[in-house]
mmCIF file with all atom_site columns, C-alpha atoms in Angstrom:
data_model
loop_
_atom_site.group_PDB
_atom_site.id
_atom_site.type_symbol
_atom_site.label_atom_id
_atom_site.label_alt_id
_atom_site.label_comp_id
_atom_site.label_asym_id
_atom_site.label_entity_id
_atom_site.label_seq_id
_atom_site.pdbx_PDB_ins_code
_atom_site.Cartn_x
_atom_site.Cartn_y
_atom_site.Cartn_z
_atom_site.occupancy
_atom_site.B_iso_or_equiv
_atom_site.pdbx_formal_charge
_atom_site.auth_seq_id
_atom_site.auth_comp_id
_atom_site.auth_asym_id
_atom_site.auth_atom_id
_atom_site.pdbx_PDB_model_num
ATOM 1   C CA . MET R 1 1   ? 71.360 72.733  8.673   1.00 0.00 ? 1   MET R CA 1
ATOM 2   C CA . ASP R 1 2   ? 73.421 73.199  5.513   1.00 0.00 ? 2   ASP R CA 1
ATOM 3   C CA . ASN R 1 3   ? 71.291 75.877  3.821   1.00 0.00 ? 3   ASN R CA 1
ATOM 4   C CA . LEU R 1 4   ? 72.921 79.308  4.242   1.00 0.00 ? 4   LEU R CA 1
ATOM 5   C CA . ARG R 1 5   ? 69.538 81.033  4.333   1.00 0.00 ? 5   ARG R CA 1
ATOM 6   C CA . GLN R 1 6   ? 68.241 78.756  7.083   1.00 0.00 ? 6   GLN R CA 1
ATOM 7   C CA . GLN R 1 7   ? 71.502 79.142  8.975   1.00 0.00 ? 7   GLN R CA 1
ATOM 8   C CA . PHE R 1 8   ? 71.014 82.906  8.893   1.00 0.00 ? 8   PHE R CA 1
ATOM 9   C CA . ILE R 1 9   ? 67.469 82.673  10.261  1.00 0.00 ? 9   ILE R CA 1
ATOM 10  C CA . ALA R 1 10  ? 68.689 80.382  13.060  1.00 0.00 ? 10  ALA R CA 1
ATOM 11  C CA . PHE R 1 11  ? 71.544 82.789  13.839  1.00 0.00 ? 11  PHE R CA 1
ATOM 12  C CA . SER R 1 12  ? 69.161 85.767  13.948  1.00 0.00 ? 12  SER R CA 1
ATOM 13  C CA . VAL R 1 13  ? 66.780 83.965  16.303  1.00 0.00 ? 13  VAL R CA 1
ATOM 14  C CA . GLU R 1 14  ? 69.634 82.882  18.572  1.00 0.00 ? 14  GLU R CA 1
ATOM 15  C CA . ALA R 1 15  ? 70.978 86.455  18.690  1.00 0.00 ? 15  ALA R CA 1
ATOM 16  C CA . GLU R 1 16  ? 67.428 87.694  19.438  1.00 0.00 ? 16  GLU R CA 1
ATOM 17  C CA . VAL R 1 17  ? 67.611 89.984  16.435  1.00 0.00 ? 17  VAL R CA 1
ATOM 18  C CA . LEU R 1 18  ? 64.632 88.158  14.961  1.00 0.00 ? 18  LEU R CA 1
ATOM 19  C CA . LYS R 1 19  ? 61.814 87.995  17.487  1.00 0.00 ? 19  LYS R CA 1
ATOM 20  C CA . PHE R 1 20  ? 58.257 86.700  17.476  1.00 0.00 ? 20  PHE R CA 1
ATOM 21  C CA . GLY R 1 21  ? 55.251 88.233  19.181  1.00 0.00 ? 21  GLY R CA 1
ATOM 22  C CA . GLN R 1 22  ? 53.255 91.390  18.405  1.00 0.00 ? 22  GLN R CA 1
ATOM 23  C CA . PHE R 1 23  ? 55.095 94.368  16.927  1.00 0.00 ? 23  PHE R CA 1
ATOM 24  C CA . ILE R 1 24  ? 54.049 97.551  15.150  1.00 0.00 ? 24  ILE R CA 1
ATOM 25  C CA . THR R 1 25  ? 56.015 98.083  11.936  1.00 0.00 ? 25  THR R CA 1
ATOM 26  C CA . LYS R 1 26  ? 57.074 101.376 10.398  1.00 0.00 ? 26  LYS R CA 1
ATOM 27  C CA . ALA R 1 27  ? 54.062 101.043 8.088   1.00 0.00 ? 27  ALA R CA 1
ATOM 28  C CA . GLY R 1 28  ? 51.778 100.841 11.133  1.00 0.00 ? 28  GLY R CA 1
ATOM 29  C CA . ARG R 1 29  ? 50.980 97.152  10.688  1.00 0.00 ? 29  ARG R CA 1
ATOM 30  C CA . GLN R 1 30  ? 50.784 94.667  13.548  1.00 0.00 ? 30  GLN R CA 1
ATOM 31  C CA . SER R 1 31  ? 53.407 92.102  12.658  1.00 0.00 ? 31  SER R CA 1
ATOM 32  C CA . PRO R 1 32  ? 53.971 88.721  14.346  1.00 0.00 ? 32  PRO R CA 1
ATOM 33  C CA . TYR R 1 33  ? 57.720 89.058  13.900  1.00 0.00 ? 33  TYR R CA 1
ATOM 34  C CA . PHE R 1 34  ? 60.342 91.791  13.996  1.00 0.00 ? 34  PHE R CA 1
ATOM 35  C CA . PHE R 1 35  ? 63.893 91.955  12.634  1.00 0.00 ? 35  PHE R CA 1
ATOM 36  C CA . ASN R 1 36  ? 66.246 94.557  14.103  1.00 0.00 ? 36  ASN R CA 1
ATOM 37  C CA . ALA R 1 37  ? 69.767 94.427  12.629  1.00 0.00 ? 37  ALA R CA 1
ATOM 38  C CA . GLY R 1 38  ? 70.834 97.124  15.094  1.00 0.00 ? 38  GLY R CA 1
ATOM 39  C CA . LEU R 1 39  ? 70.984 94.369  17.718  1.00 0.00 ? 39  LEU R CA 1
ATOM 40  C CA . PHE R 1 40  ? 74.008 92.816  16.009  1.00 0.00 ? 40  PHE R CA 1
ATOM 41  C CA . HIS R 1 41  ? 76.035 95.071  18.263  1.00 0.00 ? 41  HIS R CA 1
ATOM 42  C CA . ASP R 1 42  ? 79.034 93.075  19.451  1.00 0.00 ? 42  ASP R CA 1
ATOM 43  C CA . GLY R 1 43  ? 82.124 91.943  17.613  1.00 0.00 ? 43  GLY R CA 1
ATOM 44  C CA . ALA R 1 44  ? 81.239 88.263  17.398  1.00 0.00 ? 44  ALA R CA 1
ATOM 45  C CA . THR R 1 45  ? 77.717 88.682  16.034  1.00 0.00 ? 45  THR R CA 1
ATOM 46  C CA . LEU R 1 46  ? 78.693 91.523  13.677  1.00 0.00 ? 46  LEU R CA 1
ATOM 47  C CA . GLY R 1 47  ? 81.534 89.421  12.310  1.00 0.00 ? 47  GLY R CA 1
ATOM 48  C CA . LYS R 1 48  ? 79.231 86.469  11.699  1.00 0.00 ? 48  LYS R CA 1
ATOM 49  C CA . LEU R 1 49  ? 76.602 88.735  10.112  1.00 0.00 ? 49  LEU R CA 1
ATOM 50  C CA . ALA R 1 50  ? 79.231 90.181  7.775   1.00 0.00 ? 50  ALA R CA 1
ATOM 51  C CA . ASP R 1 51  ? 80.265 86.668  6.804   1.00 0.00 ? 51  ASP R CA 1
ATOM 52  C CA . PHE R 1 52  ? 76.665 85.940  5.762   1.00 0.00 ? 52  PHE R CA 1
ATOM 53  C CA . TYR R 1 53  ? 76.579 89.131  3.683   1.00 0.00 ? 53  TYR R CA 1
ATOM 54  C CA . ALA R 1 54  ? 79.919 88.338  2.048   1.00 0.00 ? 54  ALA R CA 1
ATOM 55  C CA . GLN R 1 55  ? 79.080 84.716  1.250   1.00 0.00 ? 55  GLN R CA 1
ATOM 56  C CA . THR R 1 56  ? 75.661 85.651  -0.119  1.00 0.00 ? 56  THR R CA 1
ATOM 57  C CA . LEU R 1 57  ? 77.237 88.245  -2.403  1.00 0.00 ? 57  LEU R CA 1
ATOM 58  C CA . LEU R 1 58  ? 79.893 85.822  -3.652  1.00 0.00 ? 58  LEU R CA 1
ATOM 59  C CA . ASP R 1 59  ? 77.343 83.038  -4.151  1.00 0.00 ? 59  ASP R CA 1
ATOM 60  C CA . SER R 1 60  ? 75.158 85.371  -6.239  1.00 0.00 ? 60  SER R CA 1
ATOM 61  C CA . GLY R 1 61  ? 77.776 85.469  -8.991  1.00 0.00 ? 61  GLY R CA 1
ATOM 62  C CA . LEU R 1 62  ? 77.221 89.220  -9.332  1.00 0.00 ? 62  LEU R CA 1
ATOM 63  C CA . GLU R 1 63  ? 80.049 91.226  -10.892 1.00 0.00 ? 63  GLU R CA 1
ATOM 64  C CA . PHE R 1 64  ? 80.933 94.177  -8.671  1.00 0.00 ? 64  PHE R CA 1
ATOM 65  C CA . ASP R 1 65  ? 83.822 96.530  -7.912  1.00 0.00 ? 65  ASP R CA 1
ATOM 66  C CA . MET R 1 66  ? 83.032 98.066  -4.524  1.00 0.00 ? 66  MET R CA 1
ATOM 67  C CA . LEU R 1 67  ? 80.518 98.414  -1.676  1.00 0.00 ? 67  LEU R CA 1
ATOM 68  C CA . PHE R 1 68  ? 78.463 101.375 -0.509  1.00 0.00 ? 68  PHE R CA 1
ATOM 69  C CA . GLY R 1 69  ? 76.784 101.697 2.898   1.00 0.00 ? 69  GLY R CA 1
ATOM 70  C CA . PRO R 1 70  ? 74.029 104.297 3.306   1.00 0.00 ? 70  PRO R CA 1
ATOM 71  C CA . ALA R 1 71  ? 74.111 106.083 6.659   1.00 0.00 ? 71  ALA R CA 1
ATOM 72  C CA . TYR R 1 72  ? 73.632 105.000 9.307   1.00 0.00 ? 72  TYR R CA 1
ATOM 73  C CA . LYS R 1 73  ? 73.236 101.202 9.562   1.00 0.00 ? 73  LYS R CA 1
ATOM 74  C CA . GLY R 1 74  ? 74.774 100.669 6.147   1.00 0.00 ? 74  GLY R CA 1
ATOM 75  C CA . ILE R 1 75  ? 78.068 102.193 7.291   1.00 0.00 ? 75  ILE R CA 1
ATOM 76  C CA . THR R 1 76  ? 78.817 99.349  9.682   1.00 0.00 ? 76  THR R CA 1
ATOM 77  C CA . LEU R 1 77  ? 77.370 96.712  7.370   1.00 0.00 ? 77  LEU R CA 1
ATOM 78  C CA . ALA R 1 78  ? 79.411 97.747  4.332   1.00 0.00 ? 78  ALA R CA 1
ATOM 79  C CA . SER R 1 79  ? 82.682 98.085  6.242   1.00 0.00 ? 79  SER R CA 1
ATOM 80  C CA . ALA R 1 80  ? 82.239 94.781  8.071   1.00 0.00 ? 80  ALA R CA 1
ATOM 81  C CA . THR R 1 81  ? 81.301 93.024  4.811   1.00 0.00 ? 81  THR R CA 1
ATOM 82  C CA . ALA R 1 82  ? 84.445 94.387  3.150   1.00 0.00 ? 82  ALA R CA 1
ATOM 83  C CA . VAL R 1 83  ? 86.491 92.827  5.970   1.00 0.00 ? 83  VAL R CA 1
ATOM 84  C CA . ALA R 1 84  ? 84.650 89.501  5.542   1.00 0.00 ? 84  ALA R CA 1
ATOM 85  C CA . LEU R 1 85  ? 85.179 89.553  1.773   1.00 0.00 ? 85  LEU R CA 1
ATOM 86  C CA . ALA R 1 86  ? 88.904 90.171  2.258   1.00 0.00 ? 86  ALA R CA 1
ATOM 87  C CA . ALA R 1 87  ? 89.068 87.151  4.567   1.00 0.00 ? 87  ALA R CA 1
ATOM 88  C CA . LYS R 1 88  ? 87.548 85.112  1.738   1.00 0.00 ? 88  LYS R CA 1
ATOM 89  C CA . GLY R 1 89  ? 90.180 86.321  -0.733  1.00 0.00 ? 89  GLY R CA 1
ATOM 90  C CA . ARG R 1 90  ? 88.203 89.184  -2.309  1.00 0.00 ? 90  ARG R CA 1
ATOM 91  C CA . ASN R 1 91  ? 89.718 92.517  -1.253  1.00 0.00 ? 91  ASN R CA 1
ATOM 92  C CA . THR R 1 92  ? 87.051 95.124  -2.017  1.00 0.00 ? 92  THR R CA 1
ATOM 93  C CA . SER R 1 93  ? 86.949 98.860  -1.376  1.00 0.00 ? 93  SER R CA 1
ATOM 94  C CA . PHE R 1 94  ? 83.980 100.530 0.263   1.00 0.00 ? 94  PHE R CA 1
ATOM 95  C CA . ALA R 1 95  ? 82.477 103.943 0.860   1.00 0.00 ? 95  ALA R CA 1
ATOM 96  C CA . TYR R 1 96  ? 79.604 105.477 2.797   1.00 0.00 ? 96  TYR R CA 1
ATOM 97  C CA . ASN R 1 97  ? 77.841 108.797 3.045   1.00 0.00 ? 97  ASN R CA 1
ATOM 98  C CA . ARG R 1 98  ? 77.471 111.434 5.713   1.00 0.00 ? 98  ARG R CA 1
ATOM 99  C CA . LYS R 1 99  ? 74.009 112.712 6.533   1.00 0.00 ? 99  LYS R CA 1
ATOM 100 C CA . GLU R 1 100 ? 75.379 116.262 6.391   1.00 0.00 ? 100 GLU R CA 1
ATOM 101 C CA . ALA R 1 101 ? 78.148 117.494 4.098   1.00 0.00 ? 101 ALA R CA 1
ATOM 102 C CA . LYS R 1 102 ? 81.490 118.270 5.759   1.00 0.00 ? 102 LYS R CA 1
ATOM 103 C CA . ASP R 1 103 ? 82.682 121.808 4.989   1.00 0.00 ? 103 ASP R CA 1
ATOM 104 C CA . HIS R 1 104 ? 86.322 121.385 6.119   1.00 0.00 ? 104 HIS R CA 1
ATOM 105 C CA . GLY R 1 105 ? 89.160 118.905 5.641   1.00 0.00 ? 105 GLY R CA 1
ATOM 106 C CA . GLU R 1 106 ? 88.372 116.623 2.723   1.00 0.00 ? 106 GLU R CA 1
ATOM 107 C CA . GLY R 1 107 ? 84.802 117.962 2.665   1.00 0.00 ? 107 GLY R CA 1
ATOM 108 C CA . GLY R 1 108 ? 81.855 116.432 0.837   1.00 0.00 ? 108 GLY R CA 1
ATOM 109 C CA . THR R 1 109 ? 79.357 113.754 1.802   1.00 0.00 ? 109 THR R CA 1
ATOM 110 C CA . ILE R 1 110 ? 81.186 110.566 0.709   1.00 0.00 ? 110 ILE R CA 1
ATOM 111 C CA . VAL R 1 111 ? 83.751 108.910 2.977   1.00 0.00 ? 111 VAL R CA 1
ATOM 112 C CA . GLY R 1 112 ? 86.091 106.113 1.929   1.00 0.00 ? 112 GLY R CA 1
ATOM 113 C CA . ALA R 1 113 ? 86.929 104.983 -1.581  1.00 0.00 ? 113 ALA R CA 1
ATOM 114 C CA . LYS R 1 114 ? 85.933 107.033 -4.606  1.00 0.00 ? 114 LYS R CA 1
ATOM 115 C CA . LEU R 1 115 ? 82.648 105.803 -6.052  1.00 0.00 ? 115 LEU R CA 1
ATOM 116 C CA . ALA R 1 116 ? 83.567 104.046 -9.283  1.00 0.00 ? 116 ALA R CA 1
ATOM 117 C CA . GLY R 1 117 ? 82.621 101.024 -11.344 1.00 0.00 ? 117 GLY R CA 1
ATOM 118 C CA . ARG R 1 118 ? 79.868 98.638  -10.269 1.00 0.00 ? 118 ARG R CA 1
ATOM 119 C CA . VAL R 1 119 ? 78.701 99.456  -6.747  1.00 0.00 ? 119 VAL R CA 1
ATOM 120 C CA . VAL R 1 120 ? 76.744 97.177  -4.398  1.00 0.00 ? 120 VAL R CA 1
ATOM 121 C CA . ILE R 1 121 ? 74.553 99.028  -1.892  1.00 0.00 ? 121 ILE R CA 1
ATOM 122 C CA . ILE R 1 122 ? 74.421 97.233  1.470   1.00 0.00 ? 122 ILE R CA 1
ATOM 123 C CA . ASP R 1 123 ? 71.633 97.774  3.998   1.00 0.00 ? 123 ASP R CA 1
ATOM 124 C CA . ASP R 1 124 ? 69.608 95.769  6.527   1.00 0.00 ? 124 ASP R CA 1
ATOM 125 C CA . VAL R 1 125 ? 66.118 95.795  5.004   1.00 0.00 ? 125 VAL R CA 1
ATOM 126 C CA . ILE R 1 126 ? 64.162 97.780  2.438   1.00 0.00 ? 126 ILE R CA 1
ATOM 127 C CA . SER R 1 127 ? 61.060 99.483  3.818   1.00 0.00 ? 127 SER R CA 1
ATOM 128 C CA . ALA R 1 128 ? 60.030 102.499 1.754   1.00 0.00 ? 128 ALA R CA 1
ATOM 129 C CA . GLY R 1 129 ? 63.137 102.378 -0.441  1.00 0.00 ? 129 GLY R CA 1
ATOM 130 C CA . THR R 1 130 ? 64.207 105.895 0.552   1.00 0.00 ? 130 THR R CA 1
ATOM 131 C CA . SER R 1 131 ? 67.819 105.069 1.379   1.00 0.00 ? 131 SER R CA 1
ATOM 132 C CA . VAL R 1 132 ? 68.156 103.099 -1.873  1.00 0.00 ? 132 VAL R CA 1
ATOM 133 C CA . ARG R 1 133 ? 66.836 106.026 -3.911  1.00 0.00 ? 133 ARG R CA 1
ATOM 134 C CA . GLU R 1 134 ? 69.303 108.398 -2.236  1.00 0.00 ? 134 GLU R CA 1
ATOM 135 C CA . SER R 1 135 ? 72.164 105.912 -2.652  1.00 0.00 ? 135 SER R CA 1
ATOM 136 C CA . VAL R 1 136 ? 71.447 105.342 -6.342  1.00 0.00 ? 136 VAL R CA 1
ATOM 137 C CA . ALA R 1 137 ? 71.397 109.117 -6.904  1.00 0.00 ? 137 ALA R CA 1
ATOM 138 C CA . MET R 1 138 ? 74.781 109.580 -5.181  1.00 0.00 ? 138 MET R CA 1
ATOM 139 C CA . ILE R 1 139 ? 76.368 106.676 -7.037  1.00 0.00 ? 139 ILE R CA 1
ATOM 140 C CA . ARG R 1 140 ? 75.159 107.840 -10.441 1.00 0.00 ? 140 ARG R CA 1
ATOM 141 C CA . ALA R 1 141 ? 76.098 111.452 -9.694  1.00 0.00 ? 141 ALA R CA 1
ATOM 142 C CA . ALA R 1 142 ? 79.675 110.220 -9.164  1.00 0.00 ? 142 ALA R CA 1
ATOM 143 C CA . GLY R 1 143 ? 79.655 108.510 -12.557 1.00 0.00 ? 143 GLY R CA 1
ATOM 144 C CA . ALA R 1 144 ? 79.478 105.014 -11.076 1.00 0.00 ? 144 ALA R CA 1
ATOM 145 C CA . GLU R 1 145 ? 76.906 102.284 -11.639 1.00 0.00 ? 145 GLU R CA 1
ATOM 146 C CA . PRO R 1 146 ? 74.623 100.804 -8.957  1.00 0.00 ? 146 PRO R CA 1
ATOM 147 C CA . ALA R 1 147 ? 74.986 97.058  -9.515  1.00 0.00 ? 147 ALA R CA 1
ATOM 148 C CA . ALA R 1 148 ? 72.667 95.644  -6.837  1.00 0.00 ? 148 ALA R CA 1
ATOM 149 C CA . VAL R 1 149 ? 71.243 96.087  -3.367  1.00 0.00 ? 149 VAL R CA 1
ATOM 150 C CA . LEU R 1 150 ? 72.251 93.508  -0.766  1.00 0.00 ? 150 LEU R CA 1
ATOM 151 C CA . ILE R 1 151 ? 70.027 93.222  2.319   1.00 0.00 ? 151 ILE R CA 1
ATOM 152 C CA . ALA R 1 152 ? 69.744 90.885  5.282   1.00 0.00 ? 152 ALA R CA 1
ATOM 153 C CA . LEU R 1 153 ? 66.015 90.072  5.200   1.00 0.00 ? 153 LEU R CA 1
ATOM 154 C CA . ASP R 1 154 ? 63.409 90.440  2.475   1.00 0.00 ? 154 ASP R CA 1
ATOM 155 C CA . ARG R 1 155 ? 60.034 90.695  4.250   1.00 0.00 ? 155 ARG R CA 1
ATOM 156 C CA . MET R 1 156 ? 58.304 89.970  0.899   1.00 0.00 ? 156 MET R CA 1
ATOM 157 C CA . GLU R 1 157 ? 55.632 92.426  1.971   1.00 0.00 ? 157 GLU R CA 1
ATOM 158 C CA . ARG R 1 158 ? 53.369 94.554  -0.189  1.00 0.00 ? 158 ARG R CA 1
ATOM 159 C CA . GLY R 1 159 ? 53.496 98.308  0.251   1.00 0.00 ? 159 GLY R CA 1
ATOM 160 C CA . GLY R 1 160 ? 50.589 100.736 0.627   1.00 0.00 ? 160 GLY R CA 1
ATOM 161 C CA . LYS R 1 161 ? 47.673 100.921 3.043   1.00 0.00 ? 161 LYS R CA 1
ATOM 162 C CA . ASP R 1 162 ? 45.055 98.276  3.734   1.00 0.00 ? 162 ASP R CA 1
ATOM 163 C CA . GLY R 1 163 ? 42.521 98.307  0.919   1.00 0.00 ? 163 GLY R CA 1
ATOM 164 C CA . VAL R 1 164 ? 44.957 99.892  -1.533  1.00 0.00 ? 164 VAL R CA 1
ATOM 165 C CA . LEU R 1 165 ? 47.935 97.566  -1.261  1.00 0.00 ? 165 LEU R CA 1
ATOM 166 C CA . SER R 1 166 ? 50.568 97.694  -3.966  1.00 0.00 ? 166 SER R CA 1
ATOM 167 C CA . PRO R 1 167 ? 50.856 94.534  -6.087  1.00 0.00 ? 167 PRO R CA 1
ATOM 168 C CA . LEU R 1 168 ? 54.616 94.707  -5.490  1.00 0.00 ? 168 LEU R CA 1
ATOM 169 C CA . SER R 1 169 ? 56.801 94.547  -2.401  1.00 0.00 ? 169 SER R CA 1
ATOM 170 C CA . ALA R 1 170 ? 59.257 97.324  -1.562  1.00 0.00 ? 170 ALA R CA 1
ATOM 171 C CA . VAL R 1 171 ? 62.045 95.048  -2.803  1.00 0.00 ? 171 VAL R CA 1
ATOM 172 C CA . GLN R 1 172 ? 60.273 94.392  -6.109  1.00 0.00 ? 172 GLN R CA 1
ATOM 173 C CA . GLU R 1 173 ? 59.573 98.117  -6.551  1.00 0.00 ? 173 GLU R CA 1
ATOM 174 C CA . VAL R 1 174 ? 63.252 98.978  -6.029  1.00 0.00 ? 174 VAL R CA 1
ATOM 175 C CA . SER R 1 175 ? 64.347 96.351  -8.532  1.00 0.00 ? 175 SER R CA 1
ATOM 176 C CA . GLN R 1 176 ? 61.778 97.540  -11.074 1.00 0.00 ? 176 GLN R CA 1
ATOM 177 C CA . ASN R 1 177 ? 62.372 101.281 -10.579 1.00 0.00 ? 177 ASN R CA 1
ATOM 178 C CA . TYR R 1 178 ? 66.164 101.148 -10.812 1.00 0.00 ? 178 TYR R CA 1
ATOM 179 C CA . GLY R 1 179 ? 66.696 98.110  -12.983 1.00 0.00 ? 179 GLY R CA 1
ATOM 180 C CA . ILE R 1 180 ? 69.001 96.421  -10.473 1.00 0.00 ? 180 ILE R CA 1
ATOM 181 C CA . PRO R 1 181 ? 68.699 93.142  -8.577  1.00 0.00 ? 181 PRO R CA 1
ATOM 182 C CA . VAL R 1 182 ? 67.995 93.027  -4.855  1.00 0.00 ? 182 VAL R CA 1
ATOM 183 C CA . ILE R 1 183 ? 69.817 90.165  -3.155  1.00 0.00 ? 183 ILE R CA 1
ATOM 184 C CA . SER R 1 184 ? 68.817 89.038  0.328   1.00 0.00 ? 184 SER R CA 1
ATOM 185 C CA . ILE R 1 185 ? 70.551 86.710  2.743   1.00 0.00 ? 185 ILE R CA 1
ATOM 186 C CA . ALA R 1 186 ? 67.113 85.338  3.643   1.00 0.00 ? 186 ALA R CA 1
ATOM 187 C CA . SER R 1 187 ? 63.430 86.086  3.132   1.00 0.00 ? 187 SER R CA 1
ATOM 188 C CA . LEU R 1 188 ? 60.024 85.625  4.731   1.00 0.00 ? 188 LEU R CA 1
ATOM 189 C CA . ALA R 1 189 ? 59.741 82.315  2.863   1.00 0.00 ? 189 ALA R CA 1
ATOM 190 C CA . ASP R 1 190 ? 62.919 81.105  4.586   1.00 0.00 ? 190 ASP R CA 1
ATOM 191 C CA . LEU R 1 191 ? 61.632 82.318  7.936   1.00 0.00 ? 191 LEU R CA 1
ATOM 192 C CA . PHE R 1 192 ? 58.393 80.398  7.459   1.00 0.00 ? 192 PHE R CA 1
ATOM 193 C CA . GLY R 1 193 ? 60.318 77.286  6.462   1.00 0.00 ? 193 GLY R CA 1
ATOM 194 C CA . TYR R 1 194 ? 62.365 77.609  9.634   1.00 0.00 ? 194 TYR R CA 1
ATOM 195 C CA . LEU R 1 195 ? 59.217 77.856  11.766  1.00 0.00 ? 195 LEU R CA 1
ATOM 196 C CA . GLU R 1 196 ? 57.866 74.690  10.173  1.00 0.00 ? 196 GLU R CA 1
ATOM 197 C CA . ALA R 1 197 ? 61.079 72.835  10.989  1.00 0.00 ? 197 ALA R CA 1
ATOM 198 C CA . ASP R 1 198 ? 61.510 74.027  14.593  1.00 0.00 ? 198 ASP R CA 1
ATOM 199 C CA . PRO R 1 199 ? 58.955 72.583  17.054  1.00 0.00 ? 199 PRO R CA 1
ATOM 200 C CA . SER R 1 200 ? 59.905 75.142  19.724  1.00 0.00 ? 200 SER R CA 1
ATOM 201 C CA . LEU R 1 201 ? 58.657 77.952  17.470  1.00 0.00 ? 201 LEU R CA 1
ATOM 202 C CA . ALA R 1 202 ? 55.653 76.144  15.984  1.00 0.00 ? 202 ALA R CA 1
ATOM 203 C CA . ARG R 1 203 ? 53.216 78.284  18.000  1.00 0.00 ? 203 ARG R CA 1
ATOM 204 C CA . HIS R 1 204 ? 54.163 81.304  15.879  1.00 0.00 ? 204 HIS R CA 1
ATOM 205 C CA . LYS R 1 205 ? 53.586 79.603  12.520  1.00 0.00 ? 205 LYS R CA 1
ATOM 206 C CA . ASP R 1 206 ? 49.870 80.356  12.159  1.00 0.00 ? 206 ASP R CA 1
ATOM 207 C CA . ALA R 1 207 ? 50.302 84.060  12.953  1.00 0.00 ? 207 ALA R CA 1
ATOM 208 C CA . VAL R 1 208 ? 53.142 84.427  10.444  1.00 0.00 ? 208 VAL R CA 1
ATOM 209 C CA . ALA R 1 209 ? 51.129 82.489  7.837   1.00 0.00 ? 209 ALA R CA 1
ATOM 210 C CA . ALA R 1 210 ? 48.119 84.785  8.334   1.00 0.00 ? 210 ALA R CA 1
ATOM 211 C CA . TYR R 1 211 ? 50.286 87.886  8.044   1.00 0.00 ? 211 TYR R CA 1
ATOM 212 C CA . ARG R 1 212 ? 51.920 86.488  4.920   1.00 0.00 ? 212 ARG R CA 1
ATOM 213 C CA . GLN R 1 213 ? 48.488 85.754  3.439   1.00 0.00 ? 213 GLN R CA 1
ATOM 214 C CA . GLN R 1 214 ? 47.331 89.328  4.091   1.00 0.00 ? 214 GLN R CA 1
ATOM 215 C CA . TYR R 1 215 ? 50.429 91.296  3.050   1.00 0.00 ? 215 TYR R CA 1
ATOM 216 C CA . GLY R 1 216 ? 52.809 88.931  1.305   1.00 0.00 ? 216 GLY R CA 1
ATOM 217 C CA . VAL R 1 217 ? 53.849 88.645  -2.315  1.00 0.00 ? 217 VAL R CA 1
ATOM 218 C CA . ALA R 1 218 ? 54.793 85.473  -4.139  1.00 0.00 ? 218 ALA R CA 1
#
């Protein structure tokens, strides 16, 4: 399996971060699969995850100067990705935000490097786009430029409620609203391709296909 995107899906399934069954999403939908990046919670899996983030970013050809991780999951993801990038010969600074401003010591809401230049926001997924909106505001307020959002999995799923679904996915809306690319390690299309290639998971293919038909975007 030489495709990085397929390798990531296989890794996520093996780590039981990507599961199949019946799950209720944040949007209240019954989904046949669920991705929880919080389950990459040991050194080995976090290190491998960071390597996927780093390689995906380098392969994208995007020009960037530093990383930013929105609290809370983004903190670990950005810092681990910076370590992985350094191991690949690209030493990159990173920063993250506090949920509440610190009123002593160095103070403020930003920890780490000063926000400057072209900044890549790193998170696990994009649901409503709230953390991206807040991150973009902080980056621009510091005089820096949001260059892209880098996520683990693009669900390629339309927003809104049944009957009034948006024509765009949350990822597409973020890209359109802020004029920046959203880069994903893998997507729902890659997940579906993996299901088609793995006989042991074939029983989940029809449910994922039906969900994709109902909520998915091209």
